[in-house]
Coordinates of C-alpha atoms and ligand atoms in Angstrom, one line a residue:
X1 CA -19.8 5.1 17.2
X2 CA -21.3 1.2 17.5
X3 CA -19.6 -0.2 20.6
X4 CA -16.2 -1.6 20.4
X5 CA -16.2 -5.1 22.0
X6 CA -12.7 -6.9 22.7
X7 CA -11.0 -3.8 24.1
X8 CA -8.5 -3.9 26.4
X9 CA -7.1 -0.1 27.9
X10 CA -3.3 -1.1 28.8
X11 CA -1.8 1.1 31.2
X12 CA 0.1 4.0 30.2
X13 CA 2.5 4.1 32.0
X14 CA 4.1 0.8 32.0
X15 CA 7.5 0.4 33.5
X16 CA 10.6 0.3 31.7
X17 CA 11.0 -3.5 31.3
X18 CA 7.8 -4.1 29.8
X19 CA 8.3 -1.4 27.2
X20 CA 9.1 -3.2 24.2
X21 CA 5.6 -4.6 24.6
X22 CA 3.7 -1.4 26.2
X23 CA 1.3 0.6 23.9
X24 CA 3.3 4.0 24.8
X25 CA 7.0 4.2 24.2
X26 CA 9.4 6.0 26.4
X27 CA 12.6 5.6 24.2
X28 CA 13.2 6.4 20.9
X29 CA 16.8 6.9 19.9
X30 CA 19.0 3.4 20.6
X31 CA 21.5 4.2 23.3
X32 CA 20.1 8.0 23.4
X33 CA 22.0 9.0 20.9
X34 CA 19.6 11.6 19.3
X35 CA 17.0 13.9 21.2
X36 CA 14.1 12.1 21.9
X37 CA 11.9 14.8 23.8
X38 CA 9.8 15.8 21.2
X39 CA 8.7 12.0 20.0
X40 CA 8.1 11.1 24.0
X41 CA 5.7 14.7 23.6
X42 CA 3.9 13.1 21.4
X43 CA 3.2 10.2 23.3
X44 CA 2.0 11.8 26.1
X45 CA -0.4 13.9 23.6
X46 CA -2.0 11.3 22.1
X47 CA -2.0 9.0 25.1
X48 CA -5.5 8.7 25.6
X49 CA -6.3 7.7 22.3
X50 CA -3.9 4.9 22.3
X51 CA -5.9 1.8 22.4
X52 CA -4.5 -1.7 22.0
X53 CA -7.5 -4.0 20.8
X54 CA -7.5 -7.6 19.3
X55 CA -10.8 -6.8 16.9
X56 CA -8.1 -5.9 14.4
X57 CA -5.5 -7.9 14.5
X58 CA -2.8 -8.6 11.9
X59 CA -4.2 -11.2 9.3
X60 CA -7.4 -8.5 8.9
X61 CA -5.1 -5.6 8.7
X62 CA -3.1 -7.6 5.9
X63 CA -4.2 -9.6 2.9
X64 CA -3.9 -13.0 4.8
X65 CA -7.6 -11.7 5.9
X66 CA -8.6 -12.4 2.7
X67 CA -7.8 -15.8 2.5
X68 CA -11.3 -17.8 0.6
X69 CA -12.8 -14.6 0.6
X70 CA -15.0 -13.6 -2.7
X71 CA -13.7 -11.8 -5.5
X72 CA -10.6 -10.4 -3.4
X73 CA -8.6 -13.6 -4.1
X74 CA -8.7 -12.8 -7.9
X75 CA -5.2 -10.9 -8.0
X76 CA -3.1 -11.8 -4.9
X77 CA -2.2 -7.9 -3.6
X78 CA 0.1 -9.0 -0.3
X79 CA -0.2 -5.4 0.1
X80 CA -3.8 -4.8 0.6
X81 CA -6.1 -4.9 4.2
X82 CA -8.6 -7.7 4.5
X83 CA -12.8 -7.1 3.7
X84 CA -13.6 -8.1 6.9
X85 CA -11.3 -4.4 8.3
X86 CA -13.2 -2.7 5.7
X87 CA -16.6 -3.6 6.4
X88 CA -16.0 -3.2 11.0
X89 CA -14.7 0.4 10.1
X90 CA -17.8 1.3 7.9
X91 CA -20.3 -0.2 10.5
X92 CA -18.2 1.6 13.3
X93 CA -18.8 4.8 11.4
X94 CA -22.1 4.0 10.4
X95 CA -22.0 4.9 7.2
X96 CA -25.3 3.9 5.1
X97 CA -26.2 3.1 1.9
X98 CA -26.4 6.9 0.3
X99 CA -23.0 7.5 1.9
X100 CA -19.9 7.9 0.2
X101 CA -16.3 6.8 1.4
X102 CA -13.0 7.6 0.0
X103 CA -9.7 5.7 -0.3
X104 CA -7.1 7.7 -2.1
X105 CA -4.7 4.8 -2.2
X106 CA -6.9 2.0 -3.6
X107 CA -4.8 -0.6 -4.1
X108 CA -6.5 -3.7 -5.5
X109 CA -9.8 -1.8 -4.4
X110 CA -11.1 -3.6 -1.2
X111 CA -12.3 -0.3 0.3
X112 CA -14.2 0.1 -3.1
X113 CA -15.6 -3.5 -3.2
X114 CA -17.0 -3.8 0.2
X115 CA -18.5 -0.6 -0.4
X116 CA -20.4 -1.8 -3.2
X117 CA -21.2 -5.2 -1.5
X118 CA -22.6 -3.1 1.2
X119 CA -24.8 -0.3 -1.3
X120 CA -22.5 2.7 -0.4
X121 CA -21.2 5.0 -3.0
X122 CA -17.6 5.2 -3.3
X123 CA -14.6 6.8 -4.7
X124 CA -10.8 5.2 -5.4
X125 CA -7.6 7.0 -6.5
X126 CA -4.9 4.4 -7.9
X127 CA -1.6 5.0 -9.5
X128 CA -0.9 1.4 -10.8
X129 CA -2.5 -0.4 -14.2
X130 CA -2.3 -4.0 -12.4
X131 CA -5.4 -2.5 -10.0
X132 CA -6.9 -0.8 -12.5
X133 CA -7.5 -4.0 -14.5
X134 CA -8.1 -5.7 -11.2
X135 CA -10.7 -3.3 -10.9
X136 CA -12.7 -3.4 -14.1
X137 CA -12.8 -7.3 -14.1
X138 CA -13.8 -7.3 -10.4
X139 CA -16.3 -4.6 -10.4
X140 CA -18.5 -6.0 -13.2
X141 CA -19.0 -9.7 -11.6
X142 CA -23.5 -8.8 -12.0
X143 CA -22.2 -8.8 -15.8
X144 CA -20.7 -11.8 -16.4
X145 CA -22.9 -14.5 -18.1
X146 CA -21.6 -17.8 -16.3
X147 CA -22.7 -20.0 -19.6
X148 CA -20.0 -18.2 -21.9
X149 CA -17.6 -18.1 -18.9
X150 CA -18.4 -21.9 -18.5
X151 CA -18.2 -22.1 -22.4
X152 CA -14.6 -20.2 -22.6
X153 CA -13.1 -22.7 -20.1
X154 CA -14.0 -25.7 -21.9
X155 CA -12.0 -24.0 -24.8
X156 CA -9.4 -23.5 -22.7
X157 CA -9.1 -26.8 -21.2
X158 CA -9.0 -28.4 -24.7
X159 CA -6.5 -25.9 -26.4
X160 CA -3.2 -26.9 -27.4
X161 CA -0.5 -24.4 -26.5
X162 CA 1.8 -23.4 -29.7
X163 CA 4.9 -21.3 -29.8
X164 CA 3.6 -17.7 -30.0
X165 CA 4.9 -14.9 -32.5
X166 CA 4.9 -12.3 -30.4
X167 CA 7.7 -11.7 -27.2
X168 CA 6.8 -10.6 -23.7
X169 CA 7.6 -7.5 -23.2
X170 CA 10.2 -7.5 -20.4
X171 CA 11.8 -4.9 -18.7
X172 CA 15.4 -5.4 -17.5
X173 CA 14.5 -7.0 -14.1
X174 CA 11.8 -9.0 -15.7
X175 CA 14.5 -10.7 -18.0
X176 CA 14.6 -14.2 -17.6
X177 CA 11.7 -13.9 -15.4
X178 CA 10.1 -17.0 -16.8
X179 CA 10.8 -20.7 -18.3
X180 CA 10.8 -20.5 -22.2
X181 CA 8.2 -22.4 -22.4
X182 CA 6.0 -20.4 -19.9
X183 CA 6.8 -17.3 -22.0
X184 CA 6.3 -18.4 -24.8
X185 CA 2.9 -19.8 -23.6
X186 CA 1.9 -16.9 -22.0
X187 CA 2.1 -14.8 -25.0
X188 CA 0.2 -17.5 -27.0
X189 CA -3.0 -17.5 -24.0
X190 CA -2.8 -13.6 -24.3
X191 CA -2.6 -14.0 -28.3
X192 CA -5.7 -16.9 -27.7
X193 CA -7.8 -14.1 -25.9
X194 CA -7.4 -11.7 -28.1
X195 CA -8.9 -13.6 -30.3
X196 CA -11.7 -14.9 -28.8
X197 CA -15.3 -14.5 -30.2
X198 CA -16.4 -13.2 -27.0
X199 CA -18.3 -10.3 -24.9
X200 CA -15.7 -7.3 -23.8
X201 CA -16.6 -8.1 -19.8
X202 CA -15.3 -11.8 -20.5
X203 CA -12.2 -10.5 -22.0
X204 CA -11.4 -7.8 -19.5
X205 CA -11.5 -11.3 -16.9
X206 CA -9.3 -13.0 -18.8
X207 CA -6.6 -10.5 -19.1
X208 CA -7.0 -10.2 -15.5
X209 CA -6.7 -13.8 -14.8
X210 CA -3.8 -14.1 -17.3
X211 CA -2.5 -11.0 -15.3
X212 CA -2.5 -12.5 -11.8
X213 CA -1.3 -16.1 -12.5
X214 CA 2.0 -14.5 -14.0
X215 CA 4.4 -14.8 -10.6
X216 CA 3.0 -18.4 -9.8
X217 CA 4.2 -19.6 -13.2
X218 CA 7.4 -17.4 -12.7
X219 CA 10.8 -17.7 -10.8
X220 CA 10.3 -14.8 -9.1
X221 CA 8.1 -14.4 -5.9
X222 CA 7.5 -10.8 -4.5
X223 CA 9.1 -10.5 -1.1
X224 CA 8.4 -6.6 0.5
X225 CA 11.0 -4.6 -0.9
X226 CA 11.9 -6.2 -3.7
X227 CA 11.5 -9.5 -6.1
X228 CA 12.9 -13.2 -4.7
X229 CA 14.7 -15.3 -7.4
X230 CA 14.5 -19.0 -7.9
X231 CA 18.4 -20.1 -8.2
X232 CA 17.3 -21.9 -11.7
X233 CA 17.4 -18.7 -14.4
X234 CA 20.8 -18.2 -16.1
X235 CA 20.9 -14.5 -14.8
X236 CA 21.5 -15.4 -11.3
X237 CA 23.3 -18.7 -12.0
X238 CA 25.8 -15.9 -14.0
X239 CA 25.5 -13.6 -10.8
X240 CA 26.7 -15.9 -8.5
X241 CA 29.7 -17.2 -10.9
X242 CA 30.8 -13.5 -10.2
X243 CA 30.1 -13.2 -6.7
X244 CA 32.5 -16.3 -6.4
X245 CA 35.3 -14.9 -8.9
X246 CA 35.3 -11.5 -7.0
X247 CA 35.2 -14.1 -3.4
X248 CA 31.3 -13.1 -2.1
X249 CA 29.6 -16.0 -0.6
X250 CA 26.5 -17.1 -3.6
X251 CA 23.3 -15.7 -3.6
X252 CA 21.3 -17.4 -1.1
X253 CA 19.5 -19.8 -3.0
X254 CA 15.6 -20.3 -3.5
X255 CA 14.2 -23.4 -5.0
X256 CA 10.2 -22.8 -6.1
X257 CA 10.1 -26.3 -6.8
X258 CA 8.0 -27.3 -9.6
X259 CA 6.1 -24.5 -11.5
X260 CA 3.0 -25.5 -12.9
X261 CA 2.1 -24.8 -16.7
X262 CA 0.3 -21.8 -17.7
X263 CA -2.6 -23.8 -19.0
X264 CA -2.7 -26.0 -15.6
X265 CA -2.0 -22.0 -13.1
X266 CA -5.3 -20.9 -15.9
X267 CA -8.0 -23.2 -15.4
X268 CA -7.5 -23.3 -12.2
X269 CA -7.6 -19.4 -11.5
X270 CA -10.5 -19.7 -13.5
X271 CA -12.4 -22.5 -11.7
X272 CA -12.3 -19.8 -8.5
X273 CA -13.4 -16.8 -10.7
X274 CA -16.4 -18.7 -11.7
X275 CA -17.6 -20.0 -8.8
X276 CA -17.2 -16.6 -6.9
X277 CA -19.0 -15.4 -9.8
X278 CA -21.9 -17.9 -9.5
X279 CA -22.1 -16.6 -5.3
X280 CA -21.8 -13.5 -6.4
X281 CA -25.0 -13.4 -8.9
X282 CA -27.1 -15.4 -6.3
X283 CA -26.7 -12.2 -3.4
X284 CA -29.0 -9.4 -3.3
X285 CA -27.6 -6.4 -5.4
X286 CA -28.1 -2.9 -3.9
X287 CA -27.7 0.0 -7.0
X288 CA -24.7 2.0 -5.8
X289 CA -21.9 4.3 -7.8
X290 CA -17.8 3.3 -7.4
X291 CA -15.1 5.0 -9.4
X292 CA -11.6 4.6 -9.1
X293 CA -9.5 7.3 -10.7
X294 CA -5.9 6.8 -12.4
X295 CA -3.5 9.0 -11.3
X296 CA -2.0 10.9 -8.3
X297 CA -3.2 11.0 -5.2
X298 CA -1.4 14.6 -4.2
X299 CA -2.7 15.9 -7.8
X300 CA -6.2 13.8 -8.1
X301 CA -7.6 14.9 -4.4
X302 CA -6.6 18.9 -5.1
X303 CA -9.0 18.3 -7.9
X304 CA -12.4 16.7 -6.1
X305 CA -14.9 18.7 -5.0
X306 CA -15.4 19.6 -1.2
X307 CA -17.6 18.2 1.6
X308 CA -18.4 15.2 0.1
X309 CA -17.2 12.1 1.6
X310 CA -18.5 10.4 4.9
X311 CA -15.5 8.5 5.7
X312 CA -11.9 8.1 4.5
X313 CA -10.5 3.9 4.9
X314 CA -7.2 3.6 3.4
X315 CA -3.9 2.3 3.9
X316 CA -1.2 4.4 2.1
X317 CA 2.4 2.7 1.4
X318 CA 4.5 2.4 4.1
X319 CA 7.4 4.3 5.2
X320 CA 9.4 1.0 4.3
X321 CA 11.4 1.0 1.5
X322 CA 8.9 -1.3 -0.9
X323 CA 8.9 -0.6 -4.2
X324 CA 5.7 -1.3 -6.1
X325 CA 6.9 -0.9 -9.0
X326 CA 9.9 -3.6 -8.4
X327 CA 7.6 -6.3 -6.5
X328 CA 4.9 -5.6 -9.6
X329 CA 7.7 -5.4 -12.5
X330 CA 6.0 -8.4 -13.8
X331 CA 2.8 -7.3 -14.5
X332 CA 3.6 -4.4 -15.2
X333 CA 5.7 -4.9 -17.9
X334 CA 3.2 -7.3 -18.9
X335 CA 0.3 -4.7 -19.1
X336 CA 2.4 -2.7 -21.2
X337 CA 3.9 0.1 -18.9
X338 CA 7.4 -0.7 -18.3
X339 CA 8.8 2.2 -20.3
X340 CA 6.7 4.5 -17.9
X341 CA 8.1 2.0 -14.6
X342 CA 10.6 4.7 -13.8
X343 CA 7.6 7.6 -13.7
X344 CA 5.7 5.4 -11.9
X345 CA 8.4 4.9 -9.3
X346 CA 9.0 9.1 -9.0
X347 CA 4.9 9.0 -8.8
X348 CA 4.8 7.1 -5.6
X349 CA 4.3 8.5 -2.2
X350 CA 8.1 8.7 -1.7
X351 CA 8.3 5.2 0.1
X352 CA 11.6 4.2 -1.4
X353 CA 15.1 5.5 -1.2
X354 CA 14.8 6.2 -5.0
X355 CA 11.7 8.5 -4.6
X356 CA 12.6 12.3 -5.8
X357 CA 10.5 15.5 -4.5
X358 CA 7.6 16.4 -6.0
X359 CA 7.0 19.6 -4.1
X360 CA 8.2 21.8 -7.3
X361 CA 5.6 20.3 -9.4
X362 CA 2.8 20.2 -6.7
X363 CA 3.6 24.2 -5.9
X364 CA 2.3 24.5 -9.6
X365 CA -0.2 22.6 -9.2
X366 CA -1.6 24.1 -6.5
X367 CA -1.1 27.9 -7.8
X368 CA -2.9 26.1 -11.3
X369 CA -5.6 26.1 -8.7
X370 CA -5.0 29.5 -7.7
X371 CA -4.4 28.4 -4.2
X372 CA -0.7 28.7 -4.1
X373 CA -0.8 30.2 -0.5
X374 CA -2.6 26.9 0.6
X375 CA 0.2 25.1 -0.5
X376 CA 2.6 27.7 1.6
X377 CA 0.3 26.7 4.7
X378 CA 0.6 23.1 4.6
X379 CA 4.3 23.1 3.5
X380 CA 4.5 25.4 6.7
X381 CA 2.3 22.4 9.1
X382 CA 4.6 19.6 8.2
X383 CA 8.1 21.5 8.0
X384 CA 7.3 23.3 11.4
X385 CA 6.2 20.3 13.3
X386 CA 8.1 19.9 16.0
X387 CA 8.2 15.9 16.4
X388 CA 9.1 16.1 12.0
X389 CA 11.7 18.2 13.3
X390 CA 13.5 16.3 15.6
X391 CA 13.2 13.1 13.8
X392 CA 14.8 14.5 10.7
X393 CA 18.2 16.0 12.9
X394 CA 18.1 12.6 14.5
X395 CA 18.4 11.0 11.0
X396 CA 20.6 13.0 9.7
X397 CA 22.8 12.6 13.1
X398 CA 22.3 9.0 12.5
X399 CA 24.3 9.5 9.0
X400 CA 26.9 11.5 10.1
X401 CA 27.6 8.7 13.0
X402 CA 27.5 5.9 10.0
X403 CA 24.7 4.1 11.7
X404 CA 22.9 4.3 8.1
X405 CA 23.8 2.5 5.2
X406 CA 21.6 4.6 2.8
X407 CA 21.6 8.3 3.1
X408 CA 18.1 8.1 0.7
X409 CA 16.5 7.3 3.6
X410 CA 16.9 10.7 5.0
X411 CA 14.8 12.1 2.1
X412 CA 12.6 9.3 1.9
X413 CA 11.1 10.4 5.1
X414 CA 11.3 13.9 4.9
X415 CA 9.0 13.5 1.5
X416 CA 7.0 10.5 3.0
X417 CA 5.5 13.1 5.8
X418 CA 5.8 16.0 3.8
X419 CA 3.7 14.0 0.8
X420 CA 1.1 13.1 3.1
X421 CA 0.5 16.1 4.7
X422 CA -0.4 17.1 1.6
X423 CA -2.7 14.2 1.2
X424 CA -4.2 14.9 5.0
X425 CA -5.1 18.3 3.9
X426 CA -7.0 17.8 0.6
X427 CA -9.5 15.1 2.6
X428 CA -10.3 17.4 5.3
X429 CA -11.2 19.7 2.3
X430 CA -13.1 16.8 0.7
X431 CA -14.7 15.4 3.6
X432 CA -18.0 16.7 5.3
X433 CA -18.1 18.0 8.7
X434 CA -18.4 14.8 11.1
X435 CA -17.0 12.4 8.8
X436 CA -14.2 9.7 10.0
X437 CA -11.0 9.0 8.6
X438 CA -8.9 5.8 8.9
X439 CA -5.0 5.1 8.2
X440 CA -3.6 1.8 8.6
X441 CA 0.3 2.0 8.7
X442 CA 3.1 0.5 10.7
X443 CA 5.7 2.4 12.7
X444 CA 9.5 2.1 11.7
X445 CA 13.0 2.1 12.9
X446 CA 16.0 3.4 10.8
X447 CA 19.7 3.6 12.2
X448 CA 18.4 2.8 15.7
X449 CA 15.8 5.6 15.5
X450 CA 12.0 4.4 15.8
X451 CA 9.6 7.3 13.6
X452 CA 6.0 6.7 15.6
X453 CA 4.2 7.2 12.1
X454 CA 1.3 6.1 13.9
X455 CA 1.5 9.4 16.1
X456 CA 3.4 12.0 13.8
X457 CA 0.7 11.6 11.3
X458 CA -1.8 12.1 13.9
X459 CA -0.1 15.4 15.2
X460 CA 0.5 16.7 11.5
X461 CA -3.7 15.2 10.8
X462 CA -4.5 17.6 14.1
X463 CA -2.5 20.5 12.9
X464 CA -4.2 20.4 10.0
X465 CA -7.6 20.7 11.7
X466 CA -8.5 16.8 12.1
X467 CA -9.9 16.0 15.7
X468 CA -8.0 12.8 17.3
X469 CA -10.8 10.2 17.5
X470 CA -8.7 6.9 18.2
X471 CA -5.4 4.8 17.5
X472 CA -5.9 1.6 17.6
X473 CA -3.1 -0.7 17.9
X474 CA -2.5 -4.4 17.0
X475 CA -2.0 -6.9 19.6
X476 CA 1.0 -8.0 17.6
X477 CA 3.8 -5.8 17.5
X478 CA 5.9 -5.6 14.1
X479 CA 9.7 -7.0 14.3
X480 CA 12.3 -5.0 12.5
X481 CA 14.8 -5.6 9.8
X482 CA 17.9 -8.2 10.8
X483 CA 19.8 -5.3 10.1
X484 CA 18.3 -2.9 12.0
X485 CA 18.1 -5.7 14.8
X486 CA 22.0 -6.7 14.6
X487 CA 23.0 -3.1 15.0
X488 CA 20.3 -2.0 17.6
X489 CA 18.6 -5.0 18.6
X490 CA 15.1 -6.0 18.6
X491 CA 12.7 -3.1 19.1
X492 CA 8.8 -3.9 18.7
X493 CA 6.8 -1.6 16.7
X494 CA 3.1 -0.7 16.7
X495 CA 1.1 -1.5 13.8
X496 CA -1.8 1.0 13.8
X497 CA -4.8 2.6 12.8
X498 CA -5.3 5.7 13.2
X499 CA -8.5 7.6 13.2
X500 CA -9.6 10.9 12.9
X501 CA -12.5 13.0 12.5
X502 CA -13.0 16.4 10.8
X503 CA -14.5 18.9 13.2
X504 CA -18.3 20.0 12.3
X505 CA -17.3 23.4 13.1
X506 CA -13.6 24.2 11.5
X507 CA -11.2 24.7 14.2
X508 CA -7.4 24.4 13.5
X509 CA -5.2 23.0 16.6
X510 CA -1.7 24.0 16.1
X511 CA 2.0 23.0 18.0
X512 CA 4.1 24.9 15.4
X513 CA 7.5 25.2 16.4
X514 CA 10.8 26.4 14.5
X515 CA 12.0 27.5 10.8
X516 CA 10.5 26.7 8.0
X517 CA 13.3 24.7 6.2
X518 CA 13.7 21.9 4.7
X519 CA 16.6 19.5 7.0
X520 CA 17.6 17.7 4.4
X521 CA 19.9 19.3 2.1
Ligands
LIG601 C1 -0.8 -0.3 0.9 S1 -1.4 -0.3 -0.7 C2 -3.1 -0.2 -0.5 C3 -3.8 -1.6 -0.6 C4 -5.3 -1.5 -0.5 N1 -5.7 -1.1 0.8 C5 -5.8 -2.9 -0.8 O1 -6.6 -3.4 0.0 O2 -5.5 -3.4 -1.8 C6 -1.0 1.3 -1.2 C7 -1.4 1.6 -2.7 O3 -1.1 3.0 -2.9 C8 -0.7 3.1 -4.3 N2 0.0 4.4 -4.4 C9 1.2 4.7 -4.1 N3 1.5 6.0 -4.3 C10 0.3 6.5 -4.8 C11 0.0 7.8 -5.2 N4 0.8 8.8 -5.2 N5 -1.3 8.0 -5.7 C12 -2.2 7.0 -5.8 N6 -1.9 5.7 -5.4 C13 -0.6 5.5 -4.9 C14 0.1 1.9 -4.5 O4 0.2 1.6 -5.9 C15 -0.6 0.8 -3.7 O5 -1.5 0.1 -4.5

């Protein structure tokens, strides 16, 4: 591993006042509530590995990072890790051009665009259209022929927008979504493109382009969990007459100030597609293969041969709540999937309170495979880890108390572990002896009772077989929800990355404990 410059090895055992800001964490469960000895276990474990460094800090581990850079800006994906993290991890693991890297929840494929920037084959798994699209407009930029692109916006900038024929097609929390006008404008661009006398790569970008300027000319902007609504549309002004007959204070409002026209958001998403486009052509260009796969993580990596990848960089959802398919209803709808939104949603890694289990359907899979005992073992690794364990009682304590407002949280996390065991066991399958594997994710707090995802999904990664390599930890803490702060008060929480690496000869470390059974009814 290249030298890691910047870091700074904080004491592990800090005293109690400086906790909150300490890399290890003493206290889990607010006021003591629930047993705590089996997440303070794990601290101690994984101790050494803790490292606190500010080479990642939060704007690379977020989108921010991305800010100006190249061909990322084309679809704005608040959900994504920057290039620049990308790029340090794949020098850190040395990975070379003839290596191939994994990221089995793509995203708006940074992890496959660096790659290619940098001549190494890689592989992507991604479960929405929106990056799919992203995707085929991004990954062709060698293709495009700037003098039609250049050509197409001079159309553009002299077209006259007309009343269009055909509707958007909303969804019900897309309703209302736009001004008339911008609808009715967006439909007539799409309409415009369809039309055009024009290569198949230039078209793919425009739909793309058309794609990512749909929120800016919108009421709506995504905020985390779910979609933040302008006070203008007549859905919310009609929401808040009811609040006020049934005596609720109104909707907080929001006030995007002016929107700009479709035509106006267009040419100038375009003007920054082209002249990424013209960088882009003038770089060297190393041959190298990318793919990223529709579908299903847990039912795509069953499916992919062994020993193949050098290193895993991904970031899977969070254990938060967000729903994808909410902060994305627009596009999505507008890419023609929001009949399937509710799929989509069940298709996740369970990361909202909505999210059903999917172990039934994996079980088959798995036996499809004719490795239906596998499936036994891992079920086994996640349901008999001890720290899984105790966090799930403390939940469910945490219920029975009324310190939870939402008892889909309880199964949320069960499945969000459970799910990515799953996921942890396939890529030590897929990976080759030696190779690293990288996890950014944040650590959370529900009803007063902080889950160190940072170090459960270590321990479940090492029960599994992975060797502990490193957890890096961000300088700046994360906050926690002004619900979970008025009830518990402020607790800061690691943002992480976690790495791992699979053992060139297999050994399989295990700190089973318990039943096998599932805690939450
Ligand atoms: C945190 S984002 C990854 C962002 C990515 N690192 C980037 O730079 O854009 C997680 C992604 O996982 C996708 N996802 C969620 N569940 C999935 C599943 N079961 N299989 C495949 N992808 C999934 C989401 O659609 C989302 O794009």
């Amino acid at each position: 591993m290249t030298e890691i410059r910047n870091l700074r090895q904080l004491s592990l055992f800090p005293t109690l006042a400086d906790d909150n800001n300490s890399l290890s964490r003493f206290s889990f469960s607010h006021e003591d509530v629930c047993a705590q000895d089996e997440r303070i276990a794990l601290e101690e474990r994984y101790a050494e590995f803790l490292e606190e460094t500010s080479k990642f800090n939060r704007k690379l581990v977020s989108y921010q990072g991305n800010k100006g850079a190249i061909i990322h800006g084309w679809i704005k994906y608040r959900e994504g890790f920057s290039a620049q993290l990308v790029e340090d991890l794949i020098r850190e693991f040395r990975i070379e051009p003839g290596g191939k890297v994994l990221d089995p929840f793509s995203g708006s494929s940074t992890t496959l665009l660096v790659a290619k920037s940098m001549g190494i084959d890689a592989v992507g798994i991604e479960i929405m259209s929106v990056c799919h699209l992203a995707w085929e407009a991004k990954s062709i930029f060698y293709e495009y022929d700037l003098g039609e692109l250049k050509q197409i916006r001079a159309w553009l900038v002299d077209s006259q927008t007309e009343k269009a024929e055909a509707r958007f097609p909303h969804i019900t929390i897309t309703e209302s979504a736009f001004p008339p006008e911008a609808e009715h404008a967006i439909m007539f661009y799409t309409h415009w493109v369809e039309n055009l006398d024009v290569s198949k790569a230039a078209k793919t970008l425009l739909r793309l382009i058309l794609t990512s300027i749909l929120e800016e000319v919108s009421y709506t902007r995504k905020d985390g969990q779910y979609l933040r609504w302008d006070y203008r549309p007549e859905k919310v002004r009609e929401r808040n007459r009811i609040r006020q007959s049934q005596g609720k204070k109104p909707i907080k409002k929001v006030d995007l100030g002016p929107l700009p026209s479709v035509k106006e958001a267009l040419v100038s998403a375009f003007d920054i597609v082209i002249a990424d486009i013209r960088k882009l052509q003038e770089l060297p260009f190393r041959q190298s293969h990318q793919e990223l796969i529709k579908g299903n993580s847990m039912y795509v990596l069953p499916t992919l041969e062994p020993n193949q990848f050098d290193a895993v960089i991904t970031s899977p959802p969070y254990c938060n709540r967000y729903d994808y398919t909410r902060t994305y209803a627009l596009e999505l709808a507008y890419l023609g999937e929001g009949d399937g939104i509710f799929d989509l949603r069940q298709n996740l890694l369970s990361c909202t309170v909505e999210n059903r289990s999917k172990l039934n359907l994996l079980q088959e899979h798995y036996k499809a495979f004719g490795r239906g005992d596998r499936f036994d073992e891992i079920l086994q690794t996640v349901w008999k880890n001890a720290a899984f364990q105790e966090i799930n009682r403390a939940l469910q304590n945490r219920w029975e108390r009324g310190d939870m407002n939402n008892r889909g949280v309880l199964r949320m996390v069960e499945q969000y572990f459970t799910e990515l065991t799953f996921i942890f066991a396939e890529l030590l399958r897929i990976c080759k002896p030696g190779a690293r594997v990288a996890f950014v994710n944040d650590n959370v707090r529900y009803g007063g009772e902080v889950i160190p995802v940072d170090l459960l999904t270590t321990d479940l990664a090492v029960n599994l077989g992975f060797e502990p390599v490193k957890i890096y930890v961000l300088p700046q803490r994360k906050g926690n929800s002004s619900q979970q702060m008025s009830r518990f008060g402020r607790e800061a929480l690691r943002k992480s990355i976690t790495v791992w690496r699979k053992p060139n000869g297999k050994q399989v470390h295990s700190s089973h404990s318990g039943e096998l059974q599932s805690l939450v009814p």
